[in-house]
Short mmCIF file of C-alpha atoms in Angstrom, two decimals:
data_model
loop_
_atom_site.label_atom_id
_atom_site.label_comp_id
_atom_site.label_asym_id
_atom_site.label_seq_id
_atom_site.Cartn_x
_atom_site.Cartn_y
_atom_site.Cartn_z
CA UNK A 1 112.48 140.68 67.25
CA UNK A 2 110.87 142.85 69.91
CA UNK A 3 108.53 144.49 67.40
CA UNK A 4 106.78 141.13 66.97
CA UNK A 5 103.92 141.14 69.42
CA UNK A 6 101.91 138.46 71.14
CA UNK A 7 100.39 137.48 67.80
CA UNK A 8 103.63 135.62 67.20
CA UNK A 9 103.55 133.81 70.51
CA UNK A 10 102.94 130.56 68.73
CA UNK A 11 105.43 131.05 65.92
CA UNK A 12 108.15 129.37 67.98
CA UNK A 13 105.77 126.55 68.86
CA UNK A 14 104.89 126.03 65.22
CA UNK A 15 108.54 126.19 64.16
CA UNK A 16 109.52 123.50 66.69
CA UNK A 17 106.66 121.24 65.62
CA UNK A 18 107.45 121.73 61.91
CA UNK A 19 111.15 121.08 62.46
CA UNK A 20 110.60 117.90 64.49
CA UNK A 21 108.06 116.56 62.02
CA UNK A 22 110.49 117.22 59.18
CA UNK A 23 113.29 115.50 61.11
CA UNK A 24 111.25 112.37 61.68
CA UNK A 25 110.11 112.42 58.04
CA UNK A 26 113.79 112.37 57.00
CA UNK A 27 114.59 109.63 59.51
CA UNK A 28 111.51 107.38 59.45
CA UNK A 29 113.29 104.70 61.49
CA UNK A 30 112.95 106.78 64.66
CA UNK A 31 109.21 106.79 64.15
CA UNK A 32 108.76 103.23 62.89
CA UNK A 33 110.93 101.36 65.39
CA UNK A 34 108.68 102.03 68.43
CA UNK A 35 105.67 101.16 66.28
CA UNK A 36 107.16 97.79 65.29
CA UNK A 37 108.14 97.28 68.91
CA UNK A 38 104.50 97.83 69.89
CA UNK A 39 103.33 95.34 67.26
CA UNK A 40 105.86 92.73 68.38
CA UNK A 41 105.12 93.06 72.09
CA UNK A 42 101.44 92.55 71.31
CA UNK A 43 102.34 89.47 69.26
CA UNK A 44 104.50 88.03 72.03
CA UNK A 45 101.69 87.72 74.54
CA UNK A 46 99.30 85.48 72.58
CA UNK A 47 102.29 83.31 71.63
CA UNK A 48 103.43 83.03 75.24
CA UNK A 49 100.06 82.97 76.97
CA UNK A 50 97.89 80.88 74.70
CA UNK A 51 95.64 81.71 71.75
CA UNK A 52 92.11 80.89 72.96
CA UNK A 53 89.56 83.63 72.37
CA UNK A 54 88.65 84.07 76.05
CA UNK A 55 92.28 84.41 77.06
CA UNK A 56 92.95 86.94 74.31
CA UNK A 57 89.93 89.02 75.20
CA UNK A 58 90.81 88.92 78.89
CA UNK A 59 94.41 89.99 78.47
CA UNK A 60 94.00 92.10 75.33
CA UNK A 61 93.44 95.63 76.72
CA UNK A 62 96.14 95.21 79.36
CA UNK A 63 98.69 93.85 76.92
CA UNK A 64 97.99 96.58 74.40
CA UNK A 65 98.29 99.28 77.04
CA UNK A 66 101.56 97.90 78.39
CA UNK A 67 102.86 97.66 74.83
CA UNK A 68 101.84 101.24 74.08
CA UNK A 69 103.43 102.47 77.32
CA UNK A 70 106.73 100.71 76.63
CA UNK A 71 106.79 101.80 72.99
CA UNK A 72 106.23 105.41 74.04
CA UNK A 73 109.03 105.17 76.62
CA UNK A 74 111.31 103.75 73.93
CA UNK A 75 110.71 106.71 71.65
CA UNK A 76 110.94 109.23 74.52
CA UNK A 77 114.58 108.29 75.13
CA UNK A 78 115.69 110.26 72.10
CA UNK A 79 113.35 113.23 72.53
CA UNK A 80 116.01 115.75 73.56
CA UNK A 81 119.22 113.79 73.01
CA UNK A 82 120.02 114.94 69.46
CA UNK A 83 119.05 118.54 70.32
CA UNK A 84 121.38 118.37 73.31
CA UNK A 85 124.24 116.92 71.30
CA UNK A 86 124.13 119.29 68.33
CA UNK A 87 123.52 122.40 70.45
CA UNK A 88 120.07 123.27 69.14
CA UNK A 89 118.75 122.88 72.68
CA UNK A 90 120.91 125.87 73.68
CA UNK A 91 119.28 127.85 70.90
CA UNK A 92 115.80 126.85 72.08
CA UNK A 93 116.59 127.97 75.61
CA UNK A 94 118.23 131.21 74.49
CA UNK A 95 115.45 132.18 72.09
CA UNK A 96 112.95 134.90 72.95
CA UNK A 97 110.05 132.51 72.70
CA UNK A 98 108.74 131.22 76.05
CA UNK A 99 110.44 127.90 76.75
CA UNK A 100 107.28 126.13 78.05
CA UNK A 101 105.64 126.72 74.67
CA UNK A 102 108.67 125.30 72.87
CA UNK A 103 108.62 122.31 75.21
CA UNK A 104 104.93 121.91 74.41
CA UNK A 105 105.91 121.95 70.73
CA UNK A 106 108.40 119.13 71.32
CA UNK A 107 105.69 117.09 73.08
CA UNK A 108 103.18 117.83 70.33
CA UNK A 109 105.59 116.70 67.64
CA UNK A 110 106.39 113.59 69.65
CA UNK A 111 102.71 112.78 69.95
CA UNK A 112 102.10 113.34 66.23
CA UNK A 113 104.97 111.06 65.24
CA UNK A 114 104.59 108.39 67.93
CA UNK A 115 101.21 108.64 69.66
CA UNK A 116 99.06 109.01 66.54
CA UNK A 117 100.58 105.97 64.75
CA UNK A 118 99.97 103.90 67.91
CA UNK A 119 96.34 105.00 68.00
CA UNK A 120 95.90 104.33 64.29
CA UNK A 121 97.38 100.84 64.42
CA UNK A 122 95.50 99.86 67.61
CA UNK A 123 92.29 98.70 65.79
CA UNK A 124 94.38 96.17 63.85
CA UNK A 125 95.80 94.72 67.06
CA UNK A 126 92.39 94.87 68.76
CA UNK A 127 91.02 92.71 65.97
CA UNK A 128 93.90 90.29 66.44
CA UNK A 129 92.91 90.09 70.11
CA UNK A 130 89.30 89.30 69.10
CA UNK A 131 87.87 92.40 70.73
CA UNK A 132 84.27 93.46 70.04
CA UNK A 133 83.66 96.61 68.02
CA UNK A 134 82.76 98.88 70.94
CA UNK A 135 86.02 97.94 72.69
CA UNK A 136 88.04 98.86 69.63
CA UNK A 137 86.54 102.36 69.72
CA UNK A 138 87.06 102.72 73.48
CA UNK A 139 90.61 101.47 73.09
CA UNK A 140 91.32 104.19 70.53
CA UNK A 141 89.76 106.90 72.70
CA UNK A 142 91.71 105.87 75.79
CA UNK A 143 94.90 105.59 73.74
CA UNK A 144 94.41 109.11 72.32
CA UNK A 145 94.18 110.66 75.81
CA UNK A 146 96.80 108.32 77.22
CA UNK A 147 99.43 108.92 74.56
CA UNK A 148 99.00 112.70 74.80
CA UNK A 149 99.52 112.48 78.57
CA UNK A 150 102.51 110.19 78.08
CA UNK A 151 104.15 112.51 75.55
CA UNK A 152 103.78 115.39 78.02
CA UNK A 153 104.86 113.45 81.12
CA UNK A 154 107.68 111.75 79.26
CA UNK A 155 109.07 115.07 78.09
CA UNK A 156 109.69 115.97 81.76
CA UNK A 157 111.57 112.73 82.35
CA UNK A 158 113.43 113.01 79.08
CA UNK A 159 114.53 116.55 79.96
CA UNK A 160 115.59 115.49 83.47
CA UNK A 161 117.78 112.67 82.19
CA UNK A 162 119.70 114.77 79.65
CA UNK A 163 123.36 114.09 80.19
CA UNK A 164 122.76 111.56 82.96
CA UNK A 165 124.38 108.13 83.01
CA UNK A 166 122.24 105.26 81.70
CA UNK A 167 119.52 107.70 80.70
CA UNK A 168 117.36 105.00 79.09
CA UNK A 169 116.70 102.83 82.12
CA UNK A 170 116.58 105.90 84.35
CA UNK A 171 113.81 107.40 82.23
CA UNK A 172 111.62 104.31 82.70
CA UNK A 173 112.25 104.43 86.43
CA UNK A 174 111.14 108.08 86.60
CA UNK A 175 108.15 107.92 84.29
CA UNK A 176 106.57 104.50 84.89
CA UNK A 177 105.23 105.22 88.42
CA UNK A 178 103.83 108.55 87.26
CA UNK A 179 102.23 106.90 84.24
CA UNK A 180 100.55 104.17 86.28
CA UNK A 181 97.17 105.97 86.71
CA UNK A 182 96.99 106.30 82.90
CA UNK A 183 97.72 102.61 82.48
CA UNK A 184 95.21 101.53 85.13
CA UNK A 185 92.36 103.66 83.85
CA UNK A 186 93.18 103.03 80.19
CA UNK A 187 93.25 99.25 80.49
CA UNK A 188 90.36 99.05 82.99
CA UNK A 189 88.12 101.23 80.83
CA UNK A 190 88.78 99.12 77.76
CA UNK A 191 88.12 95.94 79.78
CA UNK A 192 84.84 97.36 81.09
CA UNK A 193 83.61 98.08 77.57
CA UNK A 194 84.11 94.39 76.76
CA UNK A 195 81.21 93.49 79.08
CA UNK A 196 79.16 96.54 78.05
CA UNK A 197 79.72 98.24 81.43
CA UNK A 198 79.68 102.06 81.55
CA UNK A 199 83.04 103.49 80.50
CA UNK A 200 82.40 107.22 80.79
CA UNK A 201 84.09 107.62 84.18
CA UNK A 202 87.39 106.16 83.00
CA UNK A 203 87.39 108.28 79.85
CA UNK A 204 86.58 111.39 81.89
CA UNK A 205 89.48 110.61 84.21
CA UNK A 206 91.88 110.13 81.30
CA UNK A 207 90.64 113.34 79.72
CA UNK A 208 91.09 115.23 82.99
CA UNK A 209 94.56 113.77 83.46
CA UNK A 210 95.41 114.77 79.90
CA UNK A 211 94.24 118.37 80.45
CA UNK A 212 96.12 118.51 83.74
CA UNK A 213 99.33 117.32 82.08
CA UNK A 214 98.73 119.70 79.18
CA UNK A 215 98.55 122.69 81.50
CA UNK A 216 101.40 121.85 83.88
CA UNK A 217 103.88 119.48 82.22
CA UNK A 218 105.36 122.01 79.73
CA UNK A 219 106.40 124.25 82.64
CA UNK A 220 108.09 121.37 84.43
CA UNK A 221 109.79 120.34 81.18
CA UNK A 222 111.03 123.89 80.63
CA UNK A 223 112.41 124.06 84.19
CA UNK A 224 114.10 120.67 83.73
CA UNK A 225 115.62 121.76 80.41
CA UNK A 226 117.09 124.90 81.98
CA UNK A 227 118.55 122.89 84.85
CA UNK A 228 119.95 119.97 82.90
CA UNK A 229 121.35 121.75 79.84
CA UNK A 230 124.45 123.08 81.51
CA UNK B 1 111.50 135.79 112.56
CA UNK B 2 113.03 136.08 109.07
CA UNK B 3 116.53 136.75 110.37
CA UNK B 4 116.21 133.61 112.46
CA UNK B 5 115.12 131.71 109.37
CA UNK B 6 118.00 133.04 107.33
CA UNK B 7 120.44 132.21 110.09
CA UNK B 8 119.13 128.64 110.23
CA UNK B 9 119.61 128.32 106.48
CA UNK B 10 123.33 128.99 106.82
CA UNK B 11 125.11 125.62 107.02
CA UNK B 12 127.53 126.38 109.94
CA UNK B 13 124.72 127.74 112.07
CA UNK B 14 122.46 124.81 111.24
CA UNK B 15 125.29 122.42 112.05
CA UNK B 16 125.69 123.92 115.52
CA UNK B 17 121.96 124.07 116.33
CA UNK B 18 121.12 120.63 114.97
CA UNK B 19 123.77 119.01 117.13
CA UNK B 20 121.69 119.92 120.18
CA UNK B 21 118.37 119.06 118.53
CA UNK B 22 119.18 115.48 117.51
CA UNK B 23 119.25 113.96 121.03
CA UNK B 24 116.05 115.81 122.02
CA UNK B 25 114.17 114.51 118.99
CA UNK B 26 115.70 111.04 119.14
CA UNK B 27 115.33 110.32 122.84
CA UNK B 28 111.86 111.78 123.23
CA UNK B 29 110.77 109.93 120.09
CA UNK B 30 112.10 106.60 121.34
CA UNK B 31 110.50 107.08 124.79
CA UNK B 32 107.11 107.90 123.27
CA UNK B 33 107.34 104.93 120.88
CA UNK B 34 108.25 102.68 123.81
CA UNK B 35 105.18 103.87 125.79
CA UNK B 36 102.87 103.69 122.77
CA UNK B 37 104.05 100.25 121.72
CA UNK B 38 103.81 98.86 125.26
CA UNK B 39 100.26 100.10 125.63
CA UNK B 40 99.37 99.09 122.08
CA UNK B 41 100.65 95.55 122.43
CA UNK B 42 99.74 94.73 126.05
CA UNK B 43 97.26 97.22 127.49
CA UNK B 44 94.82 97.96 124.65
CA UNK B 45 91.93 95.44 124.41
CA UNK B 46 91.86 93.00 121.48
CA UNK B 47 89.62 93.91 118.57
CA UNK B 48 86.23 92.16 118.58
CA UNK B 49 86.68 91.02 114.98
CA UNK B 50 90.40 90.87 114.36
CA UNK B 51 91.56 89.75 117.81
CA UNK B 52 95.20 90.54 118.46
CA UNK B 53 96.07 90.81 114.76
CA UNK B 54 94.96 94.44 114.68
CA UNK B 55 97.91 95.42 116.88
CA UNK B 56 100.16 95.67 113.82
CA UNK B 57 98.53 99.05 113.17
CA UNK B 58 100.78 100.49 115.87
CA UNK B 59 103.63 100.11 113.38
CA UNK B 60 101.68 100.11 110.13
CA UNK B 61 99.75 103.38 110.47
CA UNK B 62 102.70 105.54 111.63
CA UNK B 63 104.87 104.09 108.84
CA UNK B 64 102.24 104.67 106.19
CA UNK B 65 101.65 108.20 107.44
CA UNK B 66 105.38 108.95 107.49
CA UNK B 67 105.92 107.49 104.03
CA UNK B 68 103.67 110.30 102.81
CA UNK B 69 104.87 112.93 105.29
CA UNK B 70 108.48 112.25 104.27
CA UNK B 71 107.52 112.74 100.64
CA UNK B 72 105.77 115.99 101.51
CA UNK B 73 108.88 117.09 103.43
CA UNK B 74 111.01 116.18 100.45
CA UNK B 75 108.82 117.96 97.90
CA UNK B 76 108.40 121.03 100.12
CA UNK B 77 112.13 121.27 100.83
CA UNK B 78 112.91 120.75 97.14
CA UNK B 79 110.41 123.48 96.21
CA UNK B 80 111.91 125.92 98.73
CA UNK B 81 115.37 125.02 97.47
CA UNK B 82 114.34 125.60 93.84
CA UNK B 83 112.59 128.90 94.50
CA UNK B 84 114.90 130.58 97.00
CA UNK B 85 118.05 128.66 96.03
CA UNK B 86 118.76 127.54 99.58
CA UNK B 87 121.36 124.78 99.54
CA UNK B 88 120.41 123.50 102.99
CA UNK B 89 116.87 122.95 101.77
CA UNK B 90 118.12 120.69 98.98
CA UNK B 91 120.15 118.80 101.55
CA UNK B 92 116.94 118.21 103.53
CA UNK B 93 115.15 116.92 100.43
CA UNK B 94 118.01 114.57 99.60
CA UNK B 95 118.14 113.30 103.18
CA UNK B 96 114.39 112.69 103.44
CA UNK B 97 114.23 110.33 100.44
CA UNK B 98 115.95 107.20 101.82
CA UNK B 99 114.15 107.52 105.17
CA UNK B 100 110.83 107.91 103.40
CA UNK B 101 111.59 104.89 101.23
CA UNK B 102 112.25 102.84 104.37
CA UNK B 103 108.98 103.88 105.98
CA UNK B 104 107.18 103.04 102.74
CA UNK B 105 108.79 99.62 102.73
CA UNK B 106 107.84 99.15 106.38
CA UNK B 107 104.23 100.14 105.68
CA UNK B 108 104.06 97.70 102.77
CA UNK B 109 105.67 94.86 104.73
CA UNK B 110 103.42 95.26 107.79
CA UNK B 111 100.41 95.64 105.51
CA UNK B 112 101.25 92.37 103.79
CA UNK B 113 101.81 90.57 107.10
CA UNK B 114 98.43 91.83 108.32
CA UNK B 115 96.76 90.98 105.01
CA UNK B 116 97.74 87.30 105.15
CA UNK B 117 95.48 86.32 108.10
CA UNK B 118 92.85 89.03 107.53
CA UNK B 119 92.30 89.01 103.76
CA UNK B 120 93.82 85.56 103.23
CA UNK B 121 96.39 86.90 100.81
CA UNK B 122 99.80 88.56 100.98
CA UNK B 123 99.00 90.93 98.20
CA UNK B 124 95.65 92.22 96.96
CA UNK B 125 95.84 94.05 93.63
CA UNK B 126 92.28 95.26 93.95
CA UNK B 127 93.24 97.48 96.86
CA UNK B 128 94.24 100.91 95.59
CA UNK B 129 96.07 102.02 98.72
CA UNK B 130 98.38 99.03 98.58
CA UNK B 131 99.11 99.73 94.93
CA UNK B 132 99.62 103.45 95.47
CA UNK B 133 101.98 102.74 98.36
CA UNK B 134 104.01 100.52 96.03
CA UNK B 135 104.04 103.32 93.46
CA UNK B 136 105.22 105.62 96.25
CA UNK B 137 108.19 103.30 96.78
CA UNK B 138 108.92 103.45 93.05
CA UNK B 139 108.74 107.24 93.15
CA UNK B 140 111.34 107.27 95.92
CA UNK B 141 113.50 104.87 93.87
CA UNK B 142 113.22 107.13 90.83
CA UNK B 143 114.17 110.18 92.89
CA UNK B 144 117.19 108.46 94.40
CA UNK B 145 118.24 106.97 91.05
CA UNK B 146 118.12 110.39 89.40
CA UNK B 147 120.25 111.87 92.18
CA UNK B 148 122.74 109.03 91.86
CA UNK B 149 122.97 109.41 88.07
CA UNK B 150 123.95 113.10 88.12
CA UNK B 151 127.43 113.67 89.51
CA UNK B 152 127.24 117.46 89.86
CA UNK B 153 125.61 118.16 93.24
CA UNK B 154 123.94 121.42 92.22
CA UNK B 155 122.48 119.95 89.04
CA UNK B 156 121.36 116.85 90.93
CA UNK B 157 119.67 119.08 93.52
CA UNK B 158 117.68 121.02 90.95
CA UNK B 159 116.82 118.12 88.66
CA UNK B 160 115.65 115.86 91.47
CA UNK B 161 113.78 118.83 92.96
CA UNK B 162 111.68 119.13 89.81
CA UNK B 163 111.03 115.39 89.93
CA UNK B 164 109.99 115.59 93.58
CA UNK B 165 107.49 118.33 92.78
CA UNK B 166 106.11 116.41 89.80
CA UNK B 167 105.83 113.31 91.97
CA UNK B 168 104.01 115.28 94.68
CA UNK B 169 101.05 115.20 92.30
CA UNK B 170 100.86 111.53 93.22
CA UNK B 171 100.19 112.26 96.91
CA UNK B 172 96.57 113.39 96.50
CA UNK B 173 95.96 110.46 94.16
CA UNK B 174 97.14 108.13 96.93
CA UNK B 175 94.98 109.82 99.50
CA UNK B 176 91.78 109.95 97.47
CA UNK B 177 92.23 106.63 95.75
CA UNK B 178 90.33 105.13 98.68
CA UNK B 179 87.23 106.96 97.54
CA UNK B 180 87.91 106.68 93.81
CA UNK B 181 88.11 102.94 93.47
CA UNK B 182 86.07 100.32 95.23
CA UNK B 183 88.33 99.13 97.92
CA UNK B 184 89.12 96.32 100.29
CA UNK B 185 91.13 98.62 102.50
CA UNK B 186 89.51 100.06 105.59
CA UNK B 187 88.07 103.53 105.10
CA UNK B 188 89.37 106.45 107.11
CA UNK B 189 89.08 105.62 110.81
CA UNK B 190 90.61 108.48 112.77
CA UNK B 191 89.82 111.58 110.73
CA UNK B 192 86.07 111.30 110.26
CA UNK B 193 83.35 113.86 110.57
CA UNK B 194 81.58 111.97 113.35
CA UNK B 195 84.74 111.48 115.39
CA UNK B 196 87.17 108.56 115.53
CA UNK B 197 85.66 105.08 115.13
CA UNK B 198 88.00 103.62 117.69
CA UNK B 199 87.83 103.39 121.48
CA UNK B 200 90.27 105.75 123.26
CA UNK B 201 92.29 102.94 124.88
CA UNK B 202 93.14 101.71 121.36
CA UNK B 203 93.50 105.17 119.85
CA UNK B 204 95.79 106.80 122.43
CA UNK B 205 98.74 104.42 121.92
CA UNK B 206 98.34 104.84 118.16
CA UNK B 207 98.49 108.62 118.43
CA UNK B 208 101.52 108.30 120.70
CA UNK B 209 103.26 106.07 118.19
CA UNK B 210 102.45 108.45 115.35
CA UNK B 211 103.99 111.31 117.35
CA UNK B 212 106.96 109.16 118.36
CA UNK B 213 107.63 107.98 114.82
CA UNK B 214 107.46 111.59 113.63
CA UNK B 215 110.01 112.68 116.23
CA UNK B 216 112.25 109.77 115.30
CA UNK B 217 111.91 110.75 111.66
CA UNK B 218 112.99 114.27 112.64
CA UNK B 219 116.05 112.95 114.45
CA UNK B 220 117.05 110.65 111.56
CA UNK B 221 116.48 113.47 109.08
CA UNK B 222 118.67 115.86 111.08
CA UNK B 223 121.47 113.28 111.31
CA UNK B 224 121.35 112.71 107.56
CA UNK B 225 121.18 116.42 106.77
CA UNK B 226 124.21 117.03 109.00
CA UNK B 227 126.18 114.43 107.05
CA UNK B 228 124.97 115.91 103.78
CA UNK B 229 125.97 119.42 104.86
CA UNK B 230 129.47 118.29 105.77
CA UNK B 231 129.76 116.49 102.42
CA UNK B 232 128.60 119.54 100.48
CA UNK B 233 130.74 122.00 102.42
CA UNK B 234 133.86 119.91 102.89
CA UNK B 235 136.00 122.49 101.10
CA UNK B 236 134.71 125.38 103.22
CA UNK B 237 136.70 127.04 105.98
CA UNK B 238 134.29 126.32 108.81
CA UNK B 239 134.41 122.57 108.18
CA UNK B 240 138.21 122.65 108.10
CA UNK B 241 138.19 124.58 111.35
CA UNK B 242 135.89 121.99 112.93
CA UNK B 243 138.22 119.20 111.88
CA UNK B 244 141.30 121.06 113.14
CA UNK B 245 139.67 121.64 116.49
CA UNK B 246 138.86 117.94 116.62
CA UNK B 247 135.11 118.54 116.87
CA UNK B 248 134.25 116.40 113.86
#
């Protein structure tokens, strides 16, 4: 393997992404369940809180963001579990490829199978919440940055809770406080666009947060994987 | 200097040294807090706007500062433990978390009590520092929950260490949130470019209480680390010797 130079640095990354995409294609339930969960949470709020247009518009961005956050957490639970159980995580760690890049591949695949569907379905829910057109666009933009950040952040938590008791509830406890800036800026920015207020600052923040997570989170995930896969 | 550092990192040596340090930290801390609180509550003049209600800062500000300082201690100790694989350092990180959580709770509680007469509400969501302090509490909870969920001490040390470092990213967000969002909370009062915006007879007791709380934190931390060290090393010879000699 040593004769393969740096040109193959991303071959491991690509292999992990391809494998995870194939796995979720074979088991579409893993991908669809969080999506249905997102849809249902967003349906619950109008039913519980009242269906008037003002109420929907007021609560819409917040509800959608909470729904997206919870749906992402739901799907993050199983990010490393099957790899841990069938031993392929050992192979990832032992391989010559740099582990942070492989961890980045896991996050990328998670975003493609969970984040992208959320973003794509968000206009439908935005319409159900009677949002104006510009808000629908802003909602999608914030969700794109937000779900990328969540996939990266969540991978750290998911790696840290491998083999721990009650990993599901523990993961939410670890990730939710860290994800709060994303939630605040995501929902606030979408709310601001409703009244035609400037939204650039919020989007810049989410973009910066996303880049920050992109550059640091894979290293933390790799460290967590090495520690917890023992 | 380095040999001294290495010696301190050895659990038996630390256990001997810290035994003498605890009373120094504890007693001096309590004395300073007593002086600061006395002067804060009875000697300092009432505020021209807030009257006597401002006096809660003599508990609130040191607690809020220590909630962050304890997190920094925790993250720093966890980082040192992860990099140089010093077990004692992990014990410090583990011991700092519950104390930090308590100071965070204290800062939140005193902030709420002050907010009721001053802002007319127990809780103001629009204030970023209040919200970040609550998130700080959640970060402590997450750290402690992760430790509790992993039974192997070494694995728990390393895993929670990574979490502490990731969470340390939150500290600057807390600090600068005052400037980021429009805020109800008072801006920085002590550390300003044009000097403190507070008369010295109000400021001195506050500084004393901050110093006293820090010393008390040191004493509590040392006590907890000592317990943690004994727990981690309970199979080692030196602990058995201590017990046999009746010194434990």
